[in-house]
mmCIF file of C-alpha atoms and ligand atoms in Angstrom:
data_model
loop_
_atom_site.group_PDB
_atom_site.id
_atom_site.type_symbol
_atom_site.label_atom_id
_atom_site.label_comp_id
_atom_site.label_asym_id
_atom_site.label_seq_id
_atom_site.Cartn_x
_atom_site.Cartn_y
_atom_site.Cartn_z
ATOM 1 C CA MET A 1 170.337 220.624 208.112
ATOM 2 C CA SER A 2 170.306 218.443 204.946
ATOM 3 C CA ALA A 3 167.999 218.587 201.822
ATOM 4 C CA ALA A 4 164.732 216.451 201.903
ATOM 5 C CA PRO A 5 166.137 213.878 199.405
ATOM 6 C CA THR A 6 164.370 214.734 195.795
ATOM 7 C CA VAL A 7 162.836 211.666 193.877
ATOM 8 C CA ALA A 8 165.575 210.530 192.485
ATOM 9 C CA THR A 9 167.870 210.131 195.306
ATOM 10 C CA LEU A 10 164.910 208.122 196.960
ATOM 11 C CA LEU A 11 164.776 205.903 193.589
ATOM 12 C CA ARG A 12 168.834 205.050 193.724
ATOM 13 C CA ASP A 13 168.494 204.301 197.411
ATOM 14 C CA ALA A 14 165.400 202.101 197.378
ATOM 15 C CA THR A 15 167.338 200.575 193.961
ATOM 16 C CA GLY A 16 170.260 199.523 196.197
ATOM 17 C CA ARG A 17 168.416 198.302 199.224
ATOM 18 C CA LEU A 18 166.491 196.278 197.049
ATOM 19 C CA ALA A 19 169.085 194.978 195.074
ATOM 20 C CA ASP A 20 171.086 194.147 197.993
ATOM 21 C CA ALA A 21 168.172 192.503 200.272
ATOM 22 C CA LEU A 22 166.578 190.458 198.026
ATOM 23 C CA ALA A 23 169.901 189.592 195.620
ATOM 24 C CA LEU A 24 168.638 191.473 192.362
ATOM 25 C CA ASP A 25 170.447 192.817 189.394
ATOM 26 C CA ARG A 26 170.109 196.439 189.661
ATOM 27 C CA SER A 27 167.550 197.130 186.482
ATOM 28 C CA GLU A 28 165.144 194.632 188.388
ATOM 29 C CA ALA A 29 165.233 195.949 191.340
ATOM 30 C CA ARG A 30 165.098 199.876 190.026
ATOM 31 C CA ILE A 31 161.706 198.653 187.850
ATOM 32 C CA GLU A 32 160.557 197.233 191.647
ATOM 33 C CA ALA A 33 161.771 200.298 193.682
ATOM 34 C CA ARG A 34 159.576 202.694 190.618
ATOM 35 C CA ALA A 35 156.849 201.008 190.897
ATOM 36 C CA LEU A 36 156.888 201.114 194.792
ATOM 37 C CA LEU A 37 157.682 204.625 194.682
ATOM 38 C CA ALA A 38 155.117 205.724 191.901
ATOM 39 C CA HIS A 39 151.940 203.334 194.303
ATOM 40 C CA ALA A 40 153.230 205.349 197.665
ATOM 41 C CA LEU A 41 153.360 208.800 195.799
ATOM 42 C CA LYS A 42 150.021 207.716 193.735
ATOM 43 C CA VAL A 43 151.668 208.983 190.310
ATOM 44 C CA ASP A 44 152.597 206.633 187.155
ATOM 45 C CA HIS A 45 155.930 206.060 185.909
ATOM 46 C CA ALA A 46 155.666 209.491 183.096
ATOM 47 C CA TRP A 47 155.327 211.819 186.183
ATOM 48 C CA LEU A 48 158.349 210.025 188.388
ATOM 49 C CA ILE A 49 160.294 210.484 185.424
ATOM 50 C CA ALA A 50 159.246 214.316 185.187
ATOM 51 C CA HIS A 51 159.554 215.084 188.938
ATOM 52 C CA ASP A 52 162.667 213.542 189.405
ATOM 53 C CA ARG A 53 164.129 216.765 191.222
ATOM 54 C CA ASP A 54 160.526 216.631 193.522
ATOM 55 C CA THR A 55 161.222 216.904 197.291
ATOM 56 C CA PRO A 56 158.233 214.243 198.738
ATOM 57 C CA ALA A 57 156.969 215.903 202.032
ATOM 58 C CA PRO A 58 158.126 213.870 204.708
ATOM 59 C CA ALA A 59 154.581 211.993 205.180
ATOM 60 C CA LEU A 60 154.958 210.485 201.646
ATOM 61 C CA ARG A 61 158.626 209.620 202.649
ATOM 62 C CA HIS A 62 157.250 207.497 205.130
ATOM 63 C CA ALA A 63 155.049 205.803 203.077
ATOM 64 C CA ILE A 64 157.958 204.752 200.249
ATOM 65 C CA GLU A 65 159.911 203.688 203.660
ATOM 66 C CA SER A 66 157.424 201.699 204.753
ATOM 67 C CA LEU A 67 156.943 199.562 201.143
ATOM 68 C CA ILE A 68 160.671 198.856 200.781
ATOM 69 C CA VAL A 69 160.923 197.431 204.296
ATOM 70 C CA ARG A 70 157.559 195.366 202.978
ATOM 71 C CA ARG A 71 159.644 194.538 199.558
ATOM 72 C CA ALA A 72 163.118 194.110 201.313
ATOM 73 C CA GLY A 73 161.340 191.478 203.837
ATOM 74 C CA GLY A 74 160.673 189.338 200.549
ATOM 75 C CA GLU A 75 156.416 190.497 200.346
ATOM 76 C CA PRO A 76 155.757 190.126 196.453
ATOM 77 C CA VAL A 77 155.294 193.714 195.178
ATOM 78 C CA ALA A 78 152.282 192.841 193.035
ATOM 79 C CA TYR A 79 150.754 192.221 196.522
ATOM 80 C CA ILE A 80 151.967 195.419 198.351
ATOM 81 C CA ILE A 81 151.055 197.344 195.916
ATOM 82 C CA GLY A 82 147.341 195.024 195.360
ATOM 83 C CA GLU A 83 147.741 194.873 191.674
ATOM 84 C CA ARG A 84 149.895 193.157 188.521
ATOM 85 C CA GLU A 85 149.855 193.418 184.960
ATOM 86 C CA PHE A 86 148.317 190.285 182.815
ATOM 87 C CA PHE A 87 147.684 190.100 179.170
ATOM 88 C CA GLY A 88 147.415 194.137 178.695
ATOM 89 C CA LEU A 89 144.541 193.884 181.510
ATOM 90 C CA ASN A 90 145.613 195.255 185.057
ATOM 91 C CA PHE A 91 144.144 192.942 188.125
ATOM 92 C CA VAL A 92 143.948 193.043 191.912
ATOM 93 C CA VAL A 93 145.322 190.532 193.271
ATOM 94 C CA GLY A 94 146.379 189.871 197.419
ATOM 95 C CA PRO A 95 147.605 186.911 199.360
ATOM 96 C CA ALA A 96 144.300 184.680 198.583
ATOM 97 C CA VAL A 97 144.902 184.338 194.821
ATOM 98 C CA LEU A 98 148.033 183.321 192.988
ATOM 99 C CA ILE A 99 150.391 186.271 191.282
ATOM 100 C CA PRO A 100 149.423 186.083 187.332
ATOM 101 C CA ARG A 101 153.002 185.344 185.484
ATOM 102 C CA PRO A 102 154.028 186.161 182.098
ATOM 103 C CA ASP A 103 154.545 182.020 181.443
ATOM 104 C CA THR A 104 150.641 182.053 181.740
ATOM 105 C CA GLU A 105 149.746 184.061 178.746
ATOM 106 C CA LEU A 106 150.699 181.321 176.719
ATOM 107 C CA LEU A 107 148.091 179.121 178.024
ATOM 108 C CA VAL A 108 145.711 182.188 177.250
ATOM 109 C CA GLU A 109 147.220 182.386 173.406
ATOM 110 C CA ALA A 110 146.433 178.472 173.270
ATOM 111 C CA ALA A 111 143.802 178.504 173.878
ATOM 112 C CA LEU A 112 142.485 181.427 171.702
ATOM 113 C CA GLN A 113 144.261 180.009 168.898
ATOM 114 C CA ARG A 114 142.051 176.766 169.478
ATOM 115 C CA LEU A 115 138.539 178.513 170.454
ATOM 116 C CA PRO A 116 136.052 176.983 167.740
ATOM 117 C CA GLU A 117 134.587 179.083 165.097
ATOM 118 C CA HIS A 118 131.687 179.521 166.474
ATOM 119 C CA PRO A 119 131.183 182.730 168.376
ATOM 120 C CA SER A 120 128.863 181.313 171.421
ATOM 121 C CA CYS A 121 131.086 179.196 172.462
ATOM 122 C CA ARG A 122 131.755 177.789 176.566
ATOM 123 C CA ILE A 123 134.467 178.449 177.985
ATOM 124 C CA LEU A 124 135.287 176.426 181.507
ATOM 125 C CA ASP A 125 138.784 178.010 183.742
ATOM 126 C CA LEU A 126 139.000 175.781 186.153
ATOM 127 C CA GLY A 127 140.795 177.260 190.089
ATOM 128 C CA THR A 128 140.583 180.747 188.214
ATOM 129 C CA GLY A 129 142.091 182.768 191.182
ATOM 130 C CA SER A 130 141.901 186.436 190.786
ATOM 131 C CA GLY A 131 139.849 185.514 187.518
ATOM 132 C CA ALA A 132 143.671 186.281 184.936
ATOM 133 C CA ILE A 133 143.176 183.588 182.362
ATOM 134 C CA ALA A 134 139.172 183.535 181.982
ATOM 135 C CA ILE A 135 139.073 187.265 182.056
ATOM 136 C CA ALA A 136 141.297 187.619 179.681
ATOM 137 C CA LEU A 137 139.472 185.076 177.829
ATOM 138 C CA ALA A 138 136.140 186.931 178.301
ATOM 139 C CA ARG A 139 136.977 189.614 177.051
ATOM 140 C CA ARG A 140 139.174 188.818 174.125
ATOM 141 C CA CYS A 141 135.441 186.544 172.768
ATOM 142 C CA PRO A 142 132.611 188.442 174.545
ATOM 143 C CA SER A 143 130.415 186.480 172.943
ATOM 144 C CA ALA A 144 131.658 183.492 174.653
ATOM 145 C CA GLU A 145 130.016 181.837 177.984
ATOM 146 C CA VAL A 146 132.736 181.795 180.207
ATOM 147 C CA VAL A 147 132.291 180.204 183.830
ATOM 148 C CA ALA A 148 135.356 180.455 186.105
ATOM 149 C CA VAL A 149 135.919 178.286 188.994
ATOM 150 C CA ASP A 150 137.666 178.204 192.275
ATOM 151 C CA VAL A 151 136.996 176.568 195.426
ATOM 152 C CA SER A 152 138.395 179.574 197.696
ATOM 153 C CA ALA A 153 135.920 182.072 198.302
ATOM 154 C CA ASP A 154 138.513 184.576 198.770
ATOM 155 C CA ALA A 155 139.378 184.034 195.513
ATOM 156 C CA LEU A 156 136.448 183.797 193.694
ATOM 157 C CA ALA A 157 135.570 187.201 195.546
ATOM 158 C CA ILE A 158 138.469 188.781 194.006
ATOM 159 C CA ALA A 159 138.030 187.494 190.271
ATOM 160 C CA GLN A 160 134.654 188.862 190.362
ATOM 161 C CA ALA A 161 136.180 192.174 191.008
ATOM 162 C CA ASN A 162 138.482 191.556 188.601
ATOM 163 C CA ALA A 163 135.613 190.357 186.177
ATOM 164 C CA ARG A 164 134.102 194.369 187.172
ATOM 165 C CA ARG A 165 136.088 196.581 187.085
ATOM 166 C CA LEU A 166 137.705 194.932 183.445
ATOM 167 C CA GLY A 167 133.902 194.418 182.171
ATOM 168 C CA ALA A 168 133.646 191.122 181.730
ATOM 169 C CA ALA A 169 130.261 190.867 181.481
ATOM 170 C CA ASN A 170 129.994 187.239 180.202
ATOM 171 C CA LEU A 171 131.915 185.858 182.773
ATOM 172 C CA HIS A 172 130.178 183.898 185.651
ATOM 173 C CA CYS A 173 132.383 183.181 189.025
ATOM 174 C CA MET A 174 130.844 179.632 190.671
ATOM 175 C CA ALA A 175 132.451 178.589 194.338
ATOM 176 C CA GLY A 176 133.872 174.718 193.304
ATOM 177 C CA ASP A 177 135.728 171.727 193.962
ATOM 178 C CA TRP A 178 137.465 171.379 190.316
ATOM 179 C CA TYR A 179 133.534 170.194 188.649
ATOM 180 C CA ALA A 180 131.508 169.414 191.639
ATOM 181 C CA GLY A 181 129.583 172.447 190.965
ATOM 182 C CA LEU A 182 129.261 172.535 187.275
ATOM 183 C CA GLY A 183 126.220 169.126 186.987
ATOM 184 C CA ILE A 184 125.836 167.800 183.537
ATOM 185 C CA LYS A 185 127.159 171.372 181.818
ATOM 186 C CA LYS A 186 129.523 170.953 179.033
ATOM 187 C CA PHE A 187 132.343 173.114 177.296
ATOM 188 C CA ASP A 188 134.101 173.707 174.193
ATOM 189 C CA LEU A 189 137.257 174.402 175.981
ATOM 190 C CA ILE A 190 138.625 173.556 179.221
ATOM 191 C CA VAL A 191 141.660 175.592 180.799
ATOM 192 C CA SER A 192 143.560 175.696 184.154
ATOM 193 C CA ASN A 193 146.267 176.387 185.528
ATOM 194 C CA PRO A 194 145.935 174.540 188.672
ATOM 195 C CA PRO A 195 148.654 173.654 191.405
ATOM 196 C CA TYR A 196 151.167 171.483 190.482
ATOM 197 C CA ILE A 197 154.264 172.147 192.336
ATOM 198 C CA ALA A 198 155.435 168.119 194.561
ATOM 199 C CA SER A 199 154.443 169.564 198.142
ATOM 200 C CA ALA A 200 158.358 169.011 199.351
ATOM 201 C CA ASP A 201 159.912 170.717 196.853
ATOM 202 C CA PRO A 202 162.054 173.514 198.281
ATOM 203 C CA HIS A 203 160.908 176.431 195.681
ATOM 204 C CA LEU A 204 157.964 176.464 198.089
ATOM 205 C CA SER A 205 160.020 178.256 200.836
ATOM 206 C CA ALA A 206 161.686 180.435 198.524
ATOM 207 C CA GLY A 207 160.926 184.025 196.624
ATOM 208 C CA ASP A 208 157.402 185.012 196.116
ATOM 209 C CA LEU A 209 156.229 181.438 196.680
ATOM 210 C CA ARG A 210 156.363 181.615 200.367
ATOM 211 C CA PHE A 211 153.455 184.475 200.437
ATOM 212 C CA GLU A 212 151.476 182.719 198.305
ATOM 213 C CA PRO A 213 148.455 180.493 198.954
ATOM 214 C CA LEU A 214 150.346 176.823 199.535
ATOM 215 C CA GLN A 215 146.489 175.436 198.116
ATOM 216 C CA ALA A 216 147.084 176.832 194.896
ATOM 217 C CA LEU A 217 150.945 175.892 194.292
ATOM 218 C CA ALA A 218 151.343 172.481 196.056
ATOM 219 C CA SER A 219 149.683 169.075 194.613
ATOM 220 C CA GLY A 220 150.955 166.256 196.167
ATOM 221 C CA ASP A 221 153.965 164.165 196.487
ATOM 222 C CA ASP A 222 154.495 164.372 192.459
ATOM 223 C CA GLY A 223 152.827 167.980 191.615
ATOM 224 C CA LEU A 224 150.182 166.028 189.729
ATOM 225 C CA ARG A 225 147.295 165.142 192.606
ATOM 226 C CA ASP A 226 145.095 167.712 190.751
ATOM 227 C CA ILE A 227 146.192 167.492 187.272
ATOM 228 C CA ARG A 228 144.815 163.730 187.320
ATOM 229 C CA ARG A 229 141.089 164.577 188.644
ATOM 230 C CA ILE A 230 141.385 167.727 186.301
ATOM 231 C CA VAL A 231 142.032 165.143 183.682
ATOM 232 C CA ALA A 232 140.042 162.340 184.529
ATOM 233 C CA GLY A 233 136.934 164.858 185.321
ATOM 234 C CA ALA A 234 137.452 166.499 181.584
ATOM 235 C CA PRO A 235 135.787 163.941 178.749
ATOM 236 C CA ALA A 236 132.772 164.478 181.240
ATOM 237 C CA HIS A 237 132.438 168.589 180.827
ATOM 238 C CA LEU A 238 133.574 168.670 177.207
ATOM 239 C CA ALA A 239 131.824 169.009 173.822
ATOM 240 C CA ASP A 240 132.870 167.136 170.950
ATOM 241 C CA GLN A 241 136.027 168.480 169.805
ATOM 242 C CA GLY A 242 136.887 170.266 172.814
ATOM 243 C CA TRP A 243 139.867 171.077 174.094
ATOM 244 C CA LEU A 244 141.400 170.191 177.453
ATOM 245 C CA LEU A 245 144.315 172.518 177.951
ATOM 246 C CA LEU A 246 146.748 172.410 180.670
ATOM 247 C CA GLU A 247 149.792 174.445 182.226
ATOM 248 C CA HIS A 248 152.326 172.040 184.812
ATOM 249 C CA GLY A 249 155.759 171.881 185.800
ATOM 250 C CA PHE A 250 158.290 171.799 183.637
ATOM 251 C CA GLU A 251 159.355 168.615 184.030
ATOM 252 C CA GLN A 252 155.913 167.113 183.590
ATOM 253 C CA ALA A 253 154.682 167.273 180.044
ATOM 254 C CA GLY A 254 154.940 163.650 179.283
ATOM 255 C CA ALA A 255 153.314 163.120 182.498
ATOM 256 C CA VAL A 256 150.163 165.061 181.494
ATOM 257 C CA VAL A 257 150.846 163.942 177.924
ATOM 258 C CA GLU A 258 150.219 160.473 178.747
ATOM 259 C CA LEU A 259 147.356 161.025 181.135
ATOM 260 C CA LEU A 260 145.621 162.986 178.716
ATOM 261 C CA GLN A 261 145.839 159.777 175.957
ATOM 262 C CA GLN A 262 145.543 157.575 178.817
ATOM 263 C CA HIS A 263 141.670 159.120 179.233
ATOM 264 C CA GLY A 264 141.044 158.918 175.395
ATOM 265 C CA PHE A 265 142.133 162.022 174.342
ATOM 266 C CA GLU A 266 143.856 163.042 170.677
ATOM 267 C CA GLN A 267 145.988 165.591 169.183
ATOM 268 C CA THR A 268 147.582 165.897 172.253
ATOM 269 C CA CYS A 269 150.357 168.720 172.135
ATOM 270 C CA THR A 270 152.797 170.740 174.769
ATOM 271 C CA LEU A 271 154.227 174.228 174.067
ATOM 272 C CA ARG A 272 157.151 176.277 175.047
ATOM 273 C CA ASP A 273 157.131 178.834 177.354
ATOM 274 C CA LEU A 274 158.722 182.339 177.420
ATOM 275 C CA ALA A 275 161.604 180.508 178.642
ATOM 276 C CA GLY A 276 161.677 177.911 175.742
ATOM 277 C CA LEU A 277 160.516 175.537 178.831
ATOM 278 C CA ASN A 278 157.295 172.551 178.509
ATOM 279 C CA ARG A 279 154.698 174.894 180.123
ATOM 280 C CA VAL A 280 151.108 173.849 178.679
ATOM 281 C CA SER A 281 149.717 170.196 177.373
ATOM 282 C CA GLY A 282 146.472 170.309 175.843
ATOM 283 C CA GLY A 283 144.701 167.493 173.818
ATOM 284 C CA ARG A 284 141.414 167.558 172.376
ATOM 285 C CA TRP A 285 138.329 165.488 173.015
ATOM 286 C CA PRO A 286 137.425 163.249 169.593
ATOM 287 C CA ASN A 287 133.387 162.897 168.018
ATOM 288 C CA GLN A 288 131.557 160.800 170.334
ATOM 289 C CA PRO A 289 129.407 158.895 168.002
ATOM 290 C CA ASN A 290 127.600 156.831 169.752
ATOM 291 C CA ARG A 291 126.941 159.973 171.736
ATOM 292 C CA GLN A 292 125.305 161.668 168.895
ATOM 293 C CA ALA A 293 123.458 158.703 167.876
ATOM 294 C CA ARG A 294 121.104 159.097 170.837
ATOM 295 C CA PRO A 295 118.901 162.027 171.042
ATOM 296 C CA GLY A 296 118.874 163.593 173.899
ATOM 297 C CA LEU A 297 122.494 163.225 174.681
ATOM 298 C CA GLY A 298 124.582 164.837 172.107
ATOM 299 C CA ALA A 299 126.595 168.326 172.890
ATOM 300 C CA GLY A 300 123.026 170.415 172.869
ATOM 301 C CA PRO A 301 123.372 173.749 174.614
ATOM 302 C CA ALA A 302 124.891 173.476 178.248
ATOM 303 C CA GLY A 303 122.515 174.024 180.859
HETATM 304 N N1 LIG B 1 154.583 178.446 187.806
HETATM 305 C C1 LIG B 1 154.329 178.899 189.345
HETATM 306 C C2 LIG B 1 155.828 178.923 189.800
HETATM 307 O O1 LIG B 1 156.447 177.777 189.454
HETATM 308 C C3 LIG B 1 153.594 178.001 189.658
HETATM 309 C C4 LIG B 1 151.786 177.931 189.400
HETATM 310 C C5 LIG B 1 151.086 177.102 190.009
HETATM 311 O O2 LIG B 1 151.288 175.844 190.349
HETATM 312 N N2 LIG B 1 149.866 176.867 189.100
HETATM 313 O O3 LIG B 1 155.959 179.273 190.286
#
């Protein structure tokens, strides 16, 4: 009878299988294999290193095997283990929400840099999904009021669970189609990582994207349908000097900046992601002297 495999052997075997099945390089496959082993054994990475000569019981080996089979079939690691780190926080994720991407941290950083000085600012995250952007902002600005909107009830349930788990008491989740449920409420900052992929883009049927909600990814023939709605609706919901910041596809910066300018935004800018690609654009809503001059219509308290 051959000896039961050690943790080290199981890890090596899983790495090889994932590298082959998904055409990953070995270091990437090893990271994934380690995450799946740790999840199946309910241990952390340090444990795996310290116990690499342990021989997991057959039931645990079967648990590992079933996770490796799922991943080799293409299912994203984040959905299999049910979480993903974003901005130093661990978010629960599932197939109802987009998996938070490291590139989106750029949007959070850009937002933090542009928040107004006053502590009680109002932030809106449109299409919040797992709540990653909204909760990262809420945690960094505990005195801000953060509203997170999503049209999907399943996504909102996940965002709410994440807010509770991560202690973002200043986050309010709201169901709605972009601005539809917000009335006349105004914000100092609006952020969004909306769907922005053209609906016929072949990437939608490859890799992790195949498993993610199409509603969170695809946006009409040119990928700009939702961004157009968000830009057009923003002026009615921005306080004077408020910022709108949007994530977009790497070839969409020109179109997004043009849209922002057409709608009267100033100080338009585009920022590059970790790969050096144009990924976030934004603009600032100018002072509206007419509105300020008329009592009762100024940028007073939201509500
Ligand atoms: N950045 C994601 C991707 O291309 C898409 C996210 C989105 O559409 N908001 O994989």
